[in-house]
Each structure stands twice: as C-alpha cells, then as structure tokens.
Amino acid sequence: MMSFEDIISKYFEYYDPAFESSIRHPGNNAGIILIDKKKLSKIEMSKIENKLKSDGWVEMESFENYSLL
C-alpha cells in the first residue's frame, strides 16, 4: 500500500496540495487530496488521471472537478 505522502509527491507535489485524512485504521486508510483549481488546469489533471490509471488506479466516481480513485 502506498502512503499518502508518496502519492502526493509522485503525482501532485507541484500543485501545493492539502491533505485531509478521513479514515486511519491499520490496513485501511482514506483521505482527500485538495488542490486549488487555479493551480491545476483540467488538461493537467487529465494527464495526472491517465498516469494514475496507467499505474493501476481505478476511477470509482467522477463529477466536474472531483475524482474518486
């Protein structure tokens, strides 16, 4: 399992993200990575989503400026 710090540094470090933990149990962690939309264009986000998917992530839900992977 990847840590959120690794995910942020691999995909989002240049966009000054904020992280909010929502679940933290042994073997089960969930959280939200927030990025100001002024710092990340839709084109750039599309590229990141494609990279995430090519790395094995699966999109569970998508709506406007929100993606659940």
PDB file of C-alpha atoms in Angstrom:
ATOM      1  CA  MET A   1       0.000   0.000   0.000  1.00  0.00           C
ATOM      2  CA  MET A   2       1.313   3.472  -0.876  1.00  0.00           C
ATOM      3  CA  SER A   3       1.383   6.177   1.743  1.00  0.00           C
ATOM      4  CA  PHE A   4      -0.436   9.420   1.072  1.00  0.00           C
ATOM      5  CA  GLU A   5       2.900  11.232   1.263  1.00  0.00           C
ATOM      6  CA  ASP A   6       4.195   9.042  -1.595  1.00  0.00           C
ATOM      7  CA  ILE A   7       1.049   9.641  -3.664  1.00  0.00           C
ATOM      8  CA  ILE A   8       1.266  13.391  -3.168  1.00  0.00           C
ATOM      9  CA  SER A   9       4.971  13.533  -4.028  1.00  0.00           C
ATOM     10  CA  LYS A  10       4.593  11.280  -7.092  1.00  0.00           C
ATOM     11  CA  TYR A  11       1.559  12.945  -8.680  1.00  0.00           C
ATOM     12  CA  PHE A  12       0.757  16.300  -7.034  1.00  0.00           C
ATOM     13  CA  GLU A  13       3.815  17.886  -5.398  1.00  0.00           C
ATOM     14  CA  TYR A  14       3.957  20.812  -7.846  1.00  0.00           C
ATOM     15  CA  TYR A  15       0.378  21.909  -7.090  1.00  0.00           C
ATOM     16  CA  ASP A  16       0.698  22.745  -3.371  1.00  0.00           C
ATOM     17  CA  PRO A  17      -1.869  20.142  -2.233  1.00  0.00           C
ATOM     18  CA  ALA A  18      -3.546  19.935   1.154  1.00  0.00           C
ATOM     19  CA  PHE A  19      -4.319  16.531   2.647  1.00  0.00           C
ATOM     20  CA  GLU A  20      -7.273  15.674   4.871  1.00  0.00           C
ATOM     21  CA  SER A  21      -7.343  12.239   6.482  1.00  0.00           C
ATOM     22  CA  SER A  22     -10.813  10.715   6.736  1.00  0.00           C
ATOM     23  CA  ILE A  23     -10.113   7.125   7.868  1.00  0.00           C
ATOM     24  CA  ARG A  24      -6.983   5.855   9.565  1.00  0.00           C
ATOM     25  CA  HIS A  25      -7.092   2.213  10.655  1.00  0.00           C
ATOM     26  CA  PRO A  26      -4.415  -0.465  10.309  1.00  0.00           C
ATOM     27  CA  GLY A  27      -4.609  -1.652   6.695  1.00  0.00           C
ATOM     28  CA  ASN A  28      -7.377   0.793   5.768  1.00  0.00           C
ATOM     29  CA  ASN A  29      -6.591   4.462   5.162  1.00  0.00           C
ATOM     30  CA  ALA A  30      -8.610   7.026   3.253  1.00  0.00           C
ATOM     31  CA  GLY A  31      -8.157  10.705   2.661  1.00  0.00           C
ATOM     32  CA  ILE A  32      -8.712  13.626   0.367  1.00  0.00           C
ATOM     33  CA  ILE A  33      -6.047  15.489  -1.582  1.00  0.00           C
ATOM     34  CA  LEU A  34      -7.243  19.046  -2.182  1.00  0.00           C
ATOM     35  CA  ILE A  35      -5.749  21.291  -4.849  1.00  0.00           C
ATOM     36  CA  ASP A  36      -6.862  24.816  -5.659  1.00  0.00           C
ATOM     37  CA  LYS A  37      -8.229  24.676  -9.206  1.00  0.00           C
ATOM     38  CA  LYS A  38      -6.274  27.845 -10.034  1.00  0.00           C
ATOM     39  CA  LYS A  39      -3.086  25.794  -9.564  1.00  0.00           C
ATOM     40  CA  LEU A  40      -4.113  22.786 -11.677  1.00  0.00           C
ATOM     41  CA  SER A  41      -5.743  23.058 -15.088  1.00  0.00           C
ATOM     42  CA  LYS A  42      -8.211  20.476 -16.378  1.00  0.00           C
ATOM     43  CA  ILE A  43      -5.673  19.483 -19.035  1.00  0.00           C
ATOM     44  CA  GLU A  44      -3.007  18.851 -16.387  1.00  0.00           C
ATOM     45  CA  MET A  45      -5.495  16.935 -14.219  1.00  0.00           C
ATOM     46  CA  SER A  46      -6.438  14.778 -17.188  1.00  0.00           C
ATOM     47  CA  LYS A  47      -2.752  13.896 -17.651  1.00  0.00           C
ATOM     48  CA  ILE A  48      -2.438  13.009 -13.953  1.00  0.00           C
ATOM     49  CA  GLU A  49      -5.605  10.872 -14.100  1.00  0.00           C
ATOM     50  CA  ASN A  50      -4.191   9.000 -17.100  1.00  0.00           C
ATOM     51  CA  LYS A  51      -0.923   8.418 -15.219  1.00  0.00           C
ATOM     52  CA  LEU A  52      -2.813   7.160 -12.154  1.00  0.00           C
ATOM     53  CA  LYS A  53      -4.832   4.760 -14.314  1.00  0.00           C
ATOM     54  CA  SER A  54      -1.709   3.514 -16.105  1.00  0.00           C
ATOM     55  CA  ASP A  55      -0.214   2.862 -12.650  1.00  0.00           C
ATOM     56  CA  GLY A  56      -3.189   0.618 -11.786  1.00  0.00           C
ATOM     57  CA  TRP A  57      -5.589   3.018 -10.087  1.00  0.00           C
ATOM     58  CA  VAL A  58      -9.288   2.618 -10.879  1.00  0.00           C
ATOM     59  CA  GLU A  59     -11.705   5.535 -11.141  1.00  0.00           C
ATOM     60  CA  MET A  60     -14.723   4.873  -8.921  1.00  0.00           C
ATOM     61  CA  GLU A  61     -16.556   8.151  -9.448  1.00  0.00           C
ATOM     62  CA  SER A  62     -16.110  11.393 -11.360  1.00  0.00           C
ATOM     63  CA  PHE A  63     -18.110  14.623 -11.307  1.00  0.00           C
ATOM     64  CA  GLU A  64     -16.960  18.017 -12.649  1.00  0.00           C
ATOM     65  CA  ASN A  65     -13.847  18.922 -10.588  1.00  0.00           C
ATOM     66  CA  TYR A  66     -13.958  15.790  -8.420  1.00  0.00           C
ATOM     67  CA  SER A  67     -12.498  12.337  -8.990  1.00  0.00           C
ATOM     68  CA  LEU A  68     -12.592   9.322  -6.694  1.00  0.00           C
ATOM     69  CA  LEU A  69      -9.757   6.893  -7.448  1.00  0.00           C
TER      70      LEU A  69
END
